[in-house]
Coordinates of C-alpha atoms in Angstrom, one line a residue:
X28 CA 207.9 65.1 417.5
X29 CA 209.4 62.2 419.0
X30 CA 208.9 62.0 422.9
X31 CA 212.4 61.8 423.8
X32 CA 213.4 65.0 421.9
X33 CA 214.0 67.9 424.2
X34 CA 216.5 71.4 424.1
X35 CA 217.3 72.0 427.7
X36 CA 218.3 74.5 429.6
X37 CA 220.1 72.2 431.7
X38 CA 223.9 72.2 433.6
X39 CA 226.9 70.4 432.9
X40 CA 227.2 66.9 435.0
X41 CA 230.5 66.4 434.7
X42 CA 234.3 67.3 433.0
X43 CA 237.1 64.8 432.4
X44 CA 240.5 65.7 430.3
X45 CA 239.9 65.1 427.2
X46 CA 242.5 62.4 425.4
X47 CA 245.5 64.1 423.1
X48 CA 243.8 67.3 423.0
X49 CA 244.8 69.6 425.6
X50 CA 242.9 72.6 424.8
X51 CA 239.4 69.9 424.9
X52 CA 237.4 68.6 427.6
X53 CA 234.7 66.0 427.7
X54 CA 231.8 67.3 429.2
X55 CA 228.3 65.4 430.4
X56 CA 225.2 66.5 429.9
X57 CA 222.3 64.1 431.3
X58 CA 224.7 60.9 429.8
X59 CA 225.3 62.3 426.2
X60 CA 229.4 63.4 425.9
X61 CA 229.9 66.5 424.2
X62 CA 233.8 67.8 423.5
X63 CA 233.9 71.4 424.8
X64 CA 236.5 74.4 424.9
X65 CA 239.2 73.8 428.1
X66 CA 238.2 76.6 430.5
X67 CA 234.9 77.7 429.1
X68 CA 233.0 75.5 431.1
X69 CA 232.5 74.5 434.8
X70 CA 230.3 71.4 436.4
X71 CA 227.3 73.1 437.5
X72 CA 227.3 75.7 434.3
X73 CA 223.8 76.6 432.7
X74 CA 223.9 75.7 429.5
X75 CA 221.4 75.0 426.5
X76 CA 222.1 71.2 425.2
X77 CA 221.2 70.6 421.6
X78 CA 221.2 66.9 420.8
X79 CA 222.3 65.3 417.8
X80 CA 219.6 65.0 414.9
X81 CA 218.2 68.7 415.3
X82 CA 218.1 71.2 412.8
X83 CA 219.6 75.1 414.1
X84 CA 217.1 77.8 412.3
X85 CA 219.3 80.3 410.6
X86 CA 219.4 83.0 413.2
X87 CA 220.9 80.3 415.8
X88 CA 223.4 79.3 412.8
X89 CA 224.6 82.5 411.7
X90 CA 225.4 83.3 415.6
X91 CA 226.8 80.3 416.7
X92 CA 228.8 79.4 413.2
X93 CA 230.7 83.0 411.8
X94 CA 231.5 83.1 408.4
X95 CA 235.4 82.5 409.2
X96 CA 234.3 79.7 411.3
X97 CA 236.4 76.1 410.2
X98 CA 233.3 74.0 411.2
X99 CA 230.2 74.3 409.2
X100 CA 226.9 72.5 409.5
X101 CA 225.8 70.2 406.6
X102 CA 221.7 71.6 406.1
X103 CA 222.0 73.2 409.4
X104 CA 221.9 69.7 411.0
X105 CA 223.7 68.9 414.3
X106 CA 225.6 65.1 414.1
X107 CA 227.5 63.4 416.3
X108 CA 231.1 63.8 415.4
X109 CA 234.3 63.4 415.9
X110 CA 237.2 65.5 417.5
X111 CA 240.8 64.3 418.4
X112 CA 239.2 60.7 418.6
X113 CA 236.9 61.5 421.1
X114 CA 232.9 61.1 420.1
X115 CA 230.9 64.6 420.7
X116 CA 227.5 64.3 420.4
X117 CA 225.4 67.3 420.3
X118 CA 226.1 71.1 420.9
X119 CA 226.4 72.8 424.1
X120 CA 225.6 76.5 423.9
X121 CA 226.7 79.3 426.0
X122 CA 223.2 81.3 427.3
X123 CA 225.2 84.5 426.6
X124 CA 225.6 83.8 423.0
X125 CA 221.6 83.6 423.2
X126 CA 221.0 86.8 424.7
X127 CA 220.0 88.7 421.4
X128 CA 217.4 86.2 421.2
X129 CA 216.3 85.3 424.6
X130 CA 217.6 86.3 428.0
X131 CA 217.7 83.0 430.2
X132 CA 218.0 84.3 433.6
X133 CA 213.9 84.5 433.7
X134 CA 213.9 80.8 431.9
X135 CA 213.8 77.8 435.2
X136 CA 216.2 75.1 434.5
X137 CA 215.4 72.0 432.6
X138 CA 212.7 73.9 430.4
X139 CA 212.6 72.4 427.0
X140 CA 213.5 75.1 424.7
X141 CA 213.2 73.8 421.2
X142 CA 209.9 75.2 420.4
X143 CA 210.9 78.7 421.2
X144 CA 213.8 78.6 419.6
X145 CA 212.8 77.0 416.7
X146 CA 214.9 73.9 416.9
X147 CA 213.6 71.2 415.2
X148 CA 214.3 67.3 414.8
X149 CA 215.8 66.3 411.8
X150 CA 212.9 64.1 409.6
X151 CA 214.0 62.1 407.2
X152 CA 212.0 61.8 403.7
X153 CA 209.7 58.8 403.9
X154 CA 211.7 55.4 402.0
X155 CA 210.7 54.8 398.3
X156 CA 208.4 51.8 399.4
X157 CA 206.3 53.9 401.2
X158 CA 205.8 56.6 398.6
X159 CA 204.9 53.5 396.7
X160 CA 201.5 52.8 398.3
X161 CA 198.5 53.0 396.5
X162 CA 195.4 55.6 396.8
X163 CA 198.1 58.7 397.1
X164 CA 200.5 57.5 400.1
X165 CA 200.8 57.8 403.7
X166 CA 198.4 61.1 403.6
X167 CA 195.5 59.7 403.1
X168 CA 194.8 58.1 407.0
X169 CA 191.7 55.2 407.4
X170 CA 189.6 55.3 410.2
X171 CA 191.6 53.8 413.0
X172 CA 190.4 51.5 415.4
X173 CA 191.5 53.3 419.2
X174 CA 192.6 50.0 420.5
X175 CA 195.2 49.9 417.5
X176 CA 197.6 51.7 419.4
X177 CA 200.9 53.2 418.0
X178 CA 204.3 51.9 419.5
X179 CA 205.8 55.2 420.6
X180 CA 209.3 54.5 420.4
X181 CA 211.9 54.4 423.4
X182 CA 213.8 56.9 425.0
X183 CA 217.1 56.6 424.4
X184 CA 219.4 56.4 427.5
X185 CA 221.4 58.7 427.4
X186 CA 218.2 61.1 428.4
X187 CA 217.7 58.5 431.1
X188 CA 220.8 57.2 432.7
X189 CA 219.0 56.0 436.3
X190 CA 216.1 53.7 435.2
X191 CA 218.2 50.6 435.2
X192 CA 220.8 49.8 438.3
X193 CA 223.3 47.8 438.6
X194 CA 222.9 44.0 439.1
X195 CA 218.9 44.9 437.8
X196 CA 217.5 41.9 436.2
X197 CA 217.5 42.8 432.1
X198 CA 217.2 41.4 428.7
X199 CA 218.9 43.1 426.0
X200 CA 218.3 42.7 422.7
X201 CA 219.9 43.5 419.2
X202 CA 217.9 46.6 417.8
X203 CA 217.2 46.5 413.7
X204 CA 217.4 48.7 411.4
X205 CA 214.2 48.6 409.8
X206 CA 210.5 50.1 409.4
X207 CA 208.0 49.7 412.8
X208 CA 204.9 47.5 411.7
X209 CA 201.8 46.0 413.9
X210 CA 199.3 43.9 413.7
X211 CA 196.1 42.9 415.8
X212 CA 193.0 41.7 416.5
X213 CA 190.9 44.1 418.3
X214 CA 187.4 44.6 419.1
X215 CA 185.2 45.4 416.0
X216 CA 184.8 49.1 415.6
X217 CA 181.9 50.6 413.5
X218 CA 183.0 54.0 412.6
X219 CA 181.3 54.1 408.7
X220 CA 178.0 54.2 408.1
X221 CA 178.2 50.4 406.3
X222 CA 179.7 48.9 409.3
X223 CA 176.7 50.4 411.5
X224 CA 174.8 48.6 409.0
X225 CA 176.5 45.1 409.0
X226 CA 176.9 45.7 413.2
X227 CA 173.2 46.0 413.1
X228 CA 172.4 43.1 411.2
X229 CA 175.1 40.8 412.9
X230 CA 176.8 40.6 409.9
X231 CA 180.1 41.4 411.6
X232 CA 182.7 39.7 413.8
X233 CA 183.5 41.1 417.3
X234 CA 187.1 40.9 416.3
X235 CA 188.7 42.7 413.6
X236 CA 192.4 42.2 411.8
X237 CA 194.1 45.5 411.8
X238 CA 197.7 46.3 410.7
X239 CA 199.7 48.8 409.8
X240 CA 202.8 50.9 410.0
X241 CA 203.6 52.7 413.4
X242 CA 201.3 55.4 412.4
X243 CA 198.9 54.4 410.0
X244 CA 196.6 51.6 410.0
X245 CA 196.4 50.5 406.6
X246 CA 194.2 47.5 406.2
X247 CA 190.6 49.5 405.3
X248 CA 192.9 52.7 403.4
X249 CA 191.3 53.5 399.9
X250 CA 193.3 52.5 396.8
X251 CA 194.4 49.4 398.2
X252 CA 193.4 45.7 396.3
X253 CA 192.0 43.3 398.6
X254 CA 192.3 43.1 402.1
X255 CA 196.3 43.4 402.9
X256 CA 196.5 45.7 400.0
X257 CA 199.6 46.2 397.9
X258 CA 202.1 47.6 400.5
X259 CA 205.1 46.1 402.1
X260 CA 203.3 45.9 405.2
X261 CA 200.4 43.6 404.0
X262 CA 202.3 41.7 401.8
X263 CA 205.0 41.1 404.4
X264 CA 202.1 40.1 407.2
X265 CA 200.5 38.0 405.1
X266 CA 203.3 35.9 403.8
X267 CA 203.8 34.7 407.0
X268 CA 200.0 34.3 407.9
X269 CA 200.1 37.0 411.1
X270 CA 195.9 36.9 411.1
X271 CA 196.0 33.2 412.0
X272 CA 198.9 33.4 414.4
X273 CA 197.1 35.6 416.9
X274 CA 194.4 35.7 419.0
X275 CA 191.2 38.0 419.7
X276 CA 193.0 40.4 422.4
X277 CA 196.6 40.0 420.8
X278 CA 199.0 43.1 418.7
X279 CA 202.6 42.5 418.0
X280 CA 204.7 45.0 417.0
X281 CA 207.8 44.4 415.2
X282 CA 210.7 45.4 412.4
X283 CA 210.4 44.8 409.0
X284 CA 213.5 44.5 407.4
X285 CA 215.1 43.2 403.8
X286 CA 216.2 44.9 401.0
X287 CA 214.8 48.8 399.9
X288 CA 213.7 49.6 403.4
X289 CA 216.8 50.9 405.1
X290 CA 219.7 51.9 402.4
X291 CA 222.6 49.3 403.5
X292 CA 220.6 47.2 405.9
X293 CA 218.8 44.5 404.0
X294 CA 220.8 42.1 406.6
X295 CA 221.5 39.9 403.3
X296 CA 217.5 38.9 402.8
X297 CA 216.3 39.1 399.1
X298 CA 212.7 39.3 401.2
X299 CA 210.4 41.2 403.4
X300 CA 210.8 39.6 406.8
X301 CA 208.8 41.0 409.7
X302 CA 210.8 40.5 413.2
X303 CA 208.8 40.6 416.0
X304 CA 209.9 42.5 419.6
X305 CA 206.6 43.0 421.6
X306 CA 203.3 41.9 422.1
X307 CA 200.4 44.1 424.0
X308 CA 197.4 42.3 425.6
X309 CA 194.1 43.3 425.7
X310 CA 192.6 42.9 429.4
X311 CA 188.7 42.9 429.7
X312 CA 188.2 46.2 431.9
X313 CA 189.8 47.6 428.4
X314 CA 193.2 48.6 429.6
X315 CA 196.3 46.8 427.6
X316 CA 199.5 45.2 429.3
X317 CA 203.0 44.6 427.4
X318 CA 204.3 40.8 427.9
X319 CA 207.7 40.6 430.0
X320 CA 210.4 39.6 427.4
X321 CA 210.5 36.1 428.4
X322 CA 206.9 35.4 427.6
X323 CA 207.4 37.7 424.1
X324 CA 210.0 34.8 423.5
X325 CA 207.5 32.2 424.6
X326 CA 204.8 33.8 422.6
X327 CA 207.3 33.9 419.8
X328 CA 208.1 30.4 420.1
X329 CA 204.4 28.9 420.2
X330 CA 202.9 31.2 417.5
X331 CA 205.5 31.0 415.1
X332 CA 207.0 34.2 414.6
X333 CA 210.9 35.5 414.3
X334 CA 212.2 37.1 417.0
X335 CA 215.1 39.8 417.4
X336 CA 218.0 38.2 418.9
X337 CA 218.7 37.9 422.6
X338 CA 222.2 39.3 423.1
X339 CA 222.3 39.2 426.7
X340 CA 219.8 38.1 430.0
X341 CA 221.3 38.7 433.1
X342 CA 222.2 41.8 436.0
X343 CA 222.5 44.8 434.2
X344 CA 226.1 46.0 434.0
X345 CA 226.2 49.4 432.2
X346 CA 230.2 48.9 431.1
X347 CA 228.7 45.1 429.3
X348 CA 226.0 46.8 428.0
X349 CA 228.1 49.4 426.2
X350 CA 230.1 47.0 424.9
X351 CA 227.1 45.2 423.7
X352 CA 226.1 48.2 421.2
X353 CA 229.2 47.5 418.8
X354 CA 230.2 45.1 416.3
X355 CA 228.2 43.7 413.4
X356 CA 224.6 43.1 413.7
X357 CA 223.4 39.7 414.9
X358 CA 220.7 39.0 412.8
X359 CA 220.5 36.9 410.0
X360 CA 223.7 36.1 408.3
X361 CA 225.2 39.3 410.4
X362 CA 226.4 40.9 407.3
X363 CA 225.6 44.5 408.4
X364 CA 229.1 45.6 409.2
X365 CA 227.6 48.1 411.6
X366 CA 225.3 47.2 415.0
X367 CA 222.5 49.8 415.3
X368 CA 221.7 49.6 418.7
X369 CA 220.5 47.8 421.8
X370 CA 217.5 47.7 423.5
X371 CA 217.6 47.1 427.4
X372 CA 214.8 45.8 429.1
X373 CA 213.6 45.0 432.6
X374 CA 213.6 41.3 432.6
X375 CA 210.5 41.4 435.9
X376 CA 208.9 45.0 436.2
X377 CA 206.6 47.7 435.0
X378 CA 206.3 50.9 435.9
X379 CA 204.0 52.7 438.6
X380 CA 201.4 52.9 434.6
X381 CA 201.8 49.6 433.8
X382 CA 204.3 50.1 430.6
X383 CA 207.4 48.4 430.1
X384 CA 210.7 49.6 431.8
X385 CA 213.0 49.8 427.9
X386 CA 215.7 52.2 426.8
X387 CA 217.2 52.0 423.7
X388 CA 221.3 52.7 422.9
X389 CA 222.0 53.6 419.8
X390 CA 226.0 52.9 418.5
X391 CA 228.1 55.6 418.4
X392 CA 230.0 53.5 415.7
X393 CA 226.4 53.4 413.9
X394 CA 225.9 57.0 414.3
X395 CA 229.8 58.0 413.1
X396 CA 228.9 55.9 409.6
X397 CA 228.5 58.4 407.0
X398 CA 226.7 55.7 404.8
X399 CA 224.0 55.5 407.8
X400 CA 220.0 56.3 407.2
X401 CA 218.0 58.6 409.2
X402 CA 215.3 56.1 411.7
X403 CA 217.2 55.0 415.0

């Protein structure tokens, strides 16, 4: 489950009028907006949130939807909607309507509830190219190499509205719709009784090419032919000769995009292009450090690889960065009617672990399109 993907029991922030609907209100929860009854509601109410993308188990739906009810859930799945103009995203549930099921007076604020009440987030079916692959898909997992390590996604900022300030030095950068790849060259792992072998008799380099999706590493998987195999991941890395662009230490992570990996966002390629948004560094006590964004441009620059465009560098401004999450996608020949998202980035820090300080925005125009996929 995605790390950012919580069920509070959590309190309303905040409630503002709610535009040409005067039985409405626009309440805040942590910084998602959700359209609520007029008088139901108080700042400071307990409340559980359920965000957009989860899926209600029936018990929840058949208590919270009555038969007579005008709205009804499509697959029991919560989306952001609409309502008198006004985006609501997520559900905001009364505890009392709970209380057959759990009585939330014994339950401390902010206690993720999704596990025990069975709410789930929504999983899309894997895209046709990876069902594709060779040697029986993505369940069949190769022996991974440790240092490989999987990009975990961002937390979207709305679950996070206080980790950038004002005037904060930031980059921002156009997020595309794609599939998550990586590649790198990391210390040579012997975890099969033939590479013991080869180790042993020095046949070996103490580098090894790795690459894969976010979650599998693919290059060694059974079924494949020849090294890259036959999946859209190889054959996208190789056509633009990743192995030789980096260096013993080096993974990048980045989108690849083009047409049949997200439906509507082939960004008007007739090929595979991988984009490249982050590079990790392998420091010799064994520990790993991201690259600021101006030295993933650098890095980008000198080695040869695409980039996702730069939309803004500058003091962050939440009101510009807002704005920065709609119109058409900037990439390529910005055919994609629709923006995804943004990714904001501190432009000068880590944090007290040594990651990156990123959040991701998602568009609320992106999320309203009815012709959208599933990944964001």
């Amino acid at each position: 489950m995605p790390s950012d993907y919580k069920v509070p029991y959590t309190t309303i922030l905040d409630i503002q009028p709610c535009p040409n609907a005067d039985r409405l209100v626009l309440g805040t929860i942590y910084g998602w907006q959700v359209v609520l009854p007029k008088d139901k509601f108080q700042i400071g109410s307990k409340v559980v949130y359920v965000p957009i993308d989860s899926v209600l188990p029936k018990n929840i739906e058949d208590i919270l939807f009555k038969p007579d009810s005008k709205v009804k859930l499509n697959k029991s799945r919560i989306r952001q909607i609409r309502l008198r103009g006004s985006v609501s995203q997520g559900m905001v549930i009364d505890p009392a309507e709970l209380s057959s099921i759990i009585n939330l007076d014994k339950i401390p604020l902010e206690t993720d509830l999704s596990a025990i009440l069975n709410i789930s987030k929504y999983e899309p079916p894997p895209p046709k190219f990876q069902s594709s692959m060779g040697g029986g898909g993505c369940k069949i997992r190769a022996l991974e190499n440790a240092a490989f390590h999987q990009y975990n996604g961002l937390l979207n900022i709305k679950w996070n509205t206080t980790m950038f300030k004002e005037g904060d030095d930031v980059v921002i950068q156009c997020k595309l719709h794609g599939t998550n790849a990586r590649a790198g060259k990391l210390p040579y792992v012997a975890n099969t009784l033939w590479k013991k072998i080869k180790k042993a008799l020095k046949l070996v380099p103490a580098f090894e090419f790795c690459y894969g999706s976010n979650r599998v590493q693919l290059q060694e998987r059974s079924g494949y032919t020849g090294f890259y195999g036959t999946d859209v991941y190889g054959q996208t890395l190789k056509s633009i000769d990743t192995e030789s662009k980096i260096k013993d230490g080096e993974t990048v992570f980045g989108e690849i995009v083009g047409p049949g990996i997200q439906k509507g966002y082939s960004y008007g390629l007739k090929e595979h292009r991988f984009v490249l948004f982050d590079v990790k560094i392998l420091n010799p006590d064994g520990s790993q450090t991201w690259l600021l964004p101006d030295e993933v441009e650098a890095f980008a620059k000198e080695r040869g690889f695409e980039m996702v465009p730069i939309l803004y560098k500058g003091p962050y401004n939440k009101e510009l960065a807002y704005q920065l999450t709609k119109g058409s996608s900037e990439y390529n020949d910005k055919s994609e009617k629709v923006r995804e998202g943004i990714v904001i980035k501190s432009a000068k820090k880590y944090d007290i672990d040594g990651n990156k300080q990123a959040l991701k925005w998602v568009s609320e125009d992106y999320l309203n399109d009815p012709t959208n996929t599933d990944e964001h």
